[in-house]
Coordinates of C-alpha atoms in Angstrom, one line a residue:
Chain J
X27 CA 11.5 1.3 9.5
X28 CA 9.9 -1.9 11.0
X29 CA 9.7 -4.5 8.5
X30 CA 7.3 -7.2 8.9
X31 CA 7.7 -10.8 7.6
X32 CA 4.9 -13.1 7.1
X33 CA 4.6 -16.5 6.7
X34 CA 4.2 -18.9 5.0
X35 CA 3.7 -17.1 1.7
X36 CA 1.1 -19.3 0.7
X37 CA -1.0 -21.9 2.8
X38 CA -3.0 -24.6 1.4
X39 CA -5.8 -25.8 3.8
X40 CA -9.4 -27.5 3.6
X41 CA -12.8 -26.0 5.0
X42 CA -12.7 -26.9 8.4
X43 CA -9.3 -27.2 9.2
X44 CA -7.1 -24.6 11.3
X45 CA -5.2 -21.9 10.1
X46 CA -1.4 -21.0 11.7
X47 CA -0.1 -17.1 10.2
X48 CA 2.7 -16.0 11.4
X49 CA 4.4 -12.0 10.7
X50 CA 7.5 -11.1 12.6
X51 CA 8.6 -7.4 12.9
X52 CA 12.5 -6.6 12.8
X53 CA 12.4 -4.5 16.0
X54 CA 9.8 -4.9 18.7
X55 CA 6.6 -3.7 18.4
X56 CA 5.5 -2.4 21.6
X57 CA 2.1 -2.2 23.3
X58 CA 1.3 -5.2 21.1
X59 CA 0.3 -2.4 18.3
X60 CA -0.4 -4.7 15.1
X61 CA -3.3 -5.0 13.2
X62 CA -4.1 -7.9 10.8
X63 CA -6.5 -7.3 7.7
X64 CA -8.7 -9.9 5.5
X65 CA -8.4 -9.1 1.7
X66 CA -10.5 -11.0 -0.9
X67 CA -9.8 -10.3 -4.8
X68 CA -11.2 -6.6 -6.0
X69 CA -12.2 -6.0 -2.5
X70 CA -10.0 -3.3 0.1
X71 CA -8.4 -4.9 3.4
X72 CA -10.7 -5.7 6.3
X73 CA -9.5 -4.9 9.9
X74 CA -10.0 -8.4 11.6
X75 CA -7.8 -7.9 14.7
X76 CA -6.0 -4.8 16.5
X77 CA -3.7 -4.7 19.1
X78 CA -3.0 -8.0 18.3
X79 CA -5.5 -10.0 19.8
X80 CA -8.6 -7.9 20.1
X81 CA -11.2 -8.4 17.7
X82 CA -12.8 -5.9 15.3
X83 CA -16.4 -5.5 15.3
X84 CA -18.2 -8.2 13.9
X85 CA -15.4 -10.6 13.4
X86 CA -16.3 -14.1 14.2
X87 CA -14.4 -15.7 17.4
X88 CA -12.9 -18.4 15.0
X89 CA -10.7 -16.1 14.6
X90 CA -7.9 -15.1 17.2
X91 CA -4.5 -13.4 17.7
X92 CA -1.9 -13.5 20.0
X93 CA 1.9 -12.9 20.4
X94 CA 3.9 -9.8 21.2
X95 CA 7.7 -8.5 20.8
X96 CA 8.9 -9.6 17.4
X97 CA 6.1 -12.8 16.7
X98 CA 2.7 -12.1 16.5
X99 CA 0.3 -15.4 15.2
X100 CA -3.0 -14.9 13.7
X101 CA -4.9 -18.2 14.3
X102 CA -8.1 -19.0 11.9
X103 CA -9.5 -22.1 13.3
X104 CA -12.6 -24.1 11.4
X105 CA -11.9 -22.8 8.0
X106 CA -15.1 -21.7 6.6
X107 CA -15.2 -21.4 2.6
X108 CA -15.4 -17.5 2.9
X109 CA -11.8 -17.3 4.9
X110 CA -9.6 -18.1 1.6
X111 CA -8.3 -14.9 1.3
X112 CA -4.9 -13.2 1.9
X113 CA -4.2 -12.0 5.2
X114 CA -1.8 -8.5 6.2
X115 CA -0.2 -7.9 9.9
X116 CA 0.5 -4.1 9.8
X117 CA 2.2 -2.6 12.7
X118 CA 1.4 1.0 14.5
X119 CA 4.0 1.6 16.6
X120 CA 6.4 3.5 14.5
X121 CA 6.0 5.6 11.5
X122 CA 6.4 4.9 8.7
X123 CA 3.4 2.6 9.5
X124 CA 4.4 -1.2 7.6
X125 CA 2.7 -3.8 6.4
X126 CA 3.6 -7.1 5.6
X127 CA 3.7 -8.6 2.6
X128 CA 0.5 -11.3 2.8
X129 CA 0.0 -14.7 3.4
X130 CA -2.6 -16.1 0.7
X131 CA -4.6 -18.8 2.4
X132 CA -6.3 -20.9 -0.3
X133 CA -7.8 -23.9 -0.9
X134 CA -6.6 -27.3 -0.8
Chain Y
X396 CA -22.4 3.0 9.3
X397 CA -19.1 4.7 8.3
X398 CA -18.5 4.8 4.5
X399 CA -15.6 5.8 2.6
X400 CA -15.1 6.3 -1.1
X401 CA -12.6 7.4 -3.0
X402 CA -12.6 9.5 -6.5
X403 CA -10.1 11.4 -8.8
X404 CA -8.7 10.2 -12.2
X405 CA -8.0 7.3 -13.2
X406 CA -5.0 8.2 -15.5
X407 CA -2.6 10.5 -14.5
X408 CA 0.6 11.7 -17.1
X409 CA 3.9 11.4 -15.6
X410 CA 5.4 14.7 -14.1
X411 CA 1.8 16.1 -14.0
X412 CA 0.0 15.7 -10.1
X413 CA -2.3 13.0 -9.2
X414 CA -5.2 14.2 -6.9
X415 CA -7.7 12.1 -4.7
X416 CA -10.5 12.9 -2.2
X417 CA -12.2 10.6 -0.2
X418 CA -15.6 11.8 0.7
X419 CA -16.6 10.2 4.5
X420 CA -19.7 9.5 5.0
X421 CA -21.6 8.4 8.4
X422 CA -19.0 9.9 10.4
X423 CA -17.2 13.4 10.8
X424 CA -13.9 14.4 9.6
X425 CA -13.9 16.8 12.3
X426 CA -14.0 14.1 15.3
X427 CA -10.9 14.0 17.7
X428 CA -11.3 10.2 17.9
X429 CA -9.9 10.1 14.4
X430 CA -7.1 10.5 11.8
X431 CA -8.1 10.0 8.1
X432 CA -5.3 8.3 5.9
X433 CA -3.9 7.4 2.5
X434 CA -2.8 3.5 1.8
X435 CA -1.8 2.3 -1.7
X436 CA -1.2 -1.4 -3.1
X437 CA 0.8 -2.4 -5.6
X438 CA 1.3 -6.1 -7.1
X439 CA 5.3 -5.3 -6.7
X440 CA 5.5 -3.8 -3.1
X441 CA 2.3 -4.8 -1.6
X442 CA 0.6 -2.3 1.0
X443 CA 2.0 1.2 1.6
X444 CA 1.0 3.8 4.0
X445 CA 1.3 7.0 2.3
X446 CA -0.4 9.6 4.7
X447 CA -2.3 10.3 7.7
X448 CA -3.9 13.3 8.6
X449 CA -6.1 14.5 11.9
X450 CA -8.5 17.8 11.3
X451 CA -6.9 19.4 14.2
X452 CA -3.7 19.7 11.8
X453 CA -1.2 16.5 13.2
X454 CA -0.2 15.1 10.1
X455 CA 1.8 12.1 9.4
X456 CA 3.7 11.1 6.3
X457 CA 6.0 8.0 4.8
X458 CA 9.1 9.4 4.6
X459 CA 9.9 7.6 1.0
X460 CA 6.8 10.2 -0.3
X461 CA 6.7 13.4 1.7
X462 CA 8.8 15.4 -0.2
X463 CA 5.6 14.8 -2.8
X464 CA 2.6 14.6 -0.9
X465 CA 0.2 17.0 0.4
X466 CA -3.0 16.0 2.5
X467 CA -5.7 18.1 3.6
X468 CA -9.4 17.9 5.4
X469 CA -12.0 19.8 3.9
X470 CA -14.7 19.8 7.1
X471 CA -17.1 22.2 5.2
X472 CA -17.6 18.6 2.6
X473 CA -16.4 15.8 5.1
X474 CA -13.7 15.0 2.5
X475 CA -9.9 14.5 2.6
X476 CA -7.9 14.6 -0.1
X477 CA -4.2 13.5 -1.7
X478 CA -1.8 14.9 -3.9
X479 CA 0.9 13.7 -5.3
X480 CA 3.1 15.4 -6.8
X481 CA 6.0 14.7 -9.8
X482 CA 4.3 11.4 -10.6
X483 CA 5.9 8.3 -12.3
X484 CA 5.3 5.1 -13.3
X485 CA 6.2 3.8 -10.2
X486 CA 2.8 5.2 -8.6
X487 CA 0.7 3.4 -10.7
X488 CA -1.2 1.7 -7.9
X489 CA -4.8 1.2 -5.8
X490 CA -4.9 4.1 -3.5
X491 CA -7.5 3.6 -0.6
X492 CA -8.3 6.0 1.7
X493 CA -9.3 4.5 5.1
X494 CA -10.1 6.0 8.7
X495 CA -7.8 5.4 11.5
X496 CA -8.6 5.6 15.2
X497 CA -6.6 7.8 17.6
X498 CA -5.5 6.9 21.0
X499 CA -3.9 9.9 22.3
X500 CA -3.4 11.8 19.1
X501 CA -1.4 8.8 18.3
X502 CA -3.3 7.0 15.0
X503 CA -3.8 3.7 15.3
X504 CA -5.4 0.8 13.1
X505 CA -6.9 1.5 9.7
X506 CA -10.9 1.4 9.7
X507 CA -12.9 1.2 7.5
X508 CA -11.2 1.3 3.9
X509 CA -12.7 2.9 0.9
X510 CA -13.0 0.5 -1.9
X511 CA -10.2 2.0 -3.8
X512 CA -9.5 3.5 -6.9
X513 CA -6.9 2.2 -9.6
X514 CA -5.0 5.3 -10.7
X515 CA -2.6 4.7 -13.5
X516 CA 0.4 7.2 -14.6
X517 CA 1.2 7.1 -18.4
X518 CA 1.7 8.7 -21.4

């Protein structure tokens, strides 16, 4: 099983600022296949990215993802009020299909 | 637009079966393009990928579960549904049911979700 690690747990930034997530799989994920999701309280995940760096439909260009191997970075730059949320890397490259554990992004 | 949404009871006694369906709506169960899966969340272990089923018959499951799960497609009613079987406190969680594209009958990212449904096991 691939287990993802993300960090930090918790980040602590101000509207307009940029945003640095980071989730690292124990064994290469190949073909780039991870996936990061928005979640907002009482709300389900929302896909933002897939195959690591291409963008869902309808997902502003602020946000962007790159990486590949073990690191993958999910970059969320000008911070708009509505991003403090917690954020999921998920990998589908091997079954059982793993998610991280969340970074909470909140406000500083 | 693609909607999902989930339904079954809420509260589920342990031993006894727990049983979802999603019912899909603006989109076909039936479509190759697709598998149709099960996630839950739990404050202790986060996001877990229970199942993942395509119409044609592929199914996937989380090893940790598939000795107690059994997922099925209902085309006649665009619905999926769950069971789960020999329930315990442990599966008190949010299960979602959410759409996953297919590249090759290999399922890929999940979306959209369903919004969820809180299902509790007690006494």
């Amino acid at each position: 099983e691939i287990v993802l690690t993300q960090s930090p747990g918790t980040l602590s930034l101000s509207p307009g600022g940029r945003a640095t997530l980071s989730c690292r799989a124990s064994q290469s994920v190949s073909s780039n296949y991870l996936a990061w999701y928005q979640q907002k309280p009482g709300q389900a995940p929302r896909l933002l990215l897939y195959d690591a760096s291409s963008r869902a439909t309808g997902i502003p260009d602020r946000f962007s993802g790159s990486g590949s191997g073990t690191d993958f970075t999910l970059t969320i730059s000008r911070l708009e009020p509505e991003d403090f949320a917690v954020y999921y890397c998920q990998q589908y490259d091997y079954s059982p299909y793993t998610f991280g554990q969340g970074t909470k992004l909140e406000i500083k | 637009q693609v909607q999902l949404q989930e339904s079954g009871p809420g509260l589920v006694k342990p031993s006894e079966t727990l049983s979802l369906t999603c019912t899909v709506s603006g989109d076909s169960v039936s479509s190759n393009s697709f598998y149709w899966g099960w996630i839950r969340q739990t404050p202790g272990k986060g996001l877990e990928w229970i199942a993942s089923m395509h119409y044609g018959g592929t199914t996937y499951y989380n090893p940790s579960l598939k000795s107690r799960v059994t997922v099925s497609v209902d085309t006649s009613k665009n619905q999926f549904s769950l069971k789960l079987s020999s329930v315990t406190a442990a599966d008190t969680a949010v299960y979602y049911c959410a759409r996953r594209r297919s590249l090759a009958g290999r399922p890929l990212w999940f979306d959209p979700w369903g919004q969820g449904t809180q299902v509790t096991v007690s006494s």
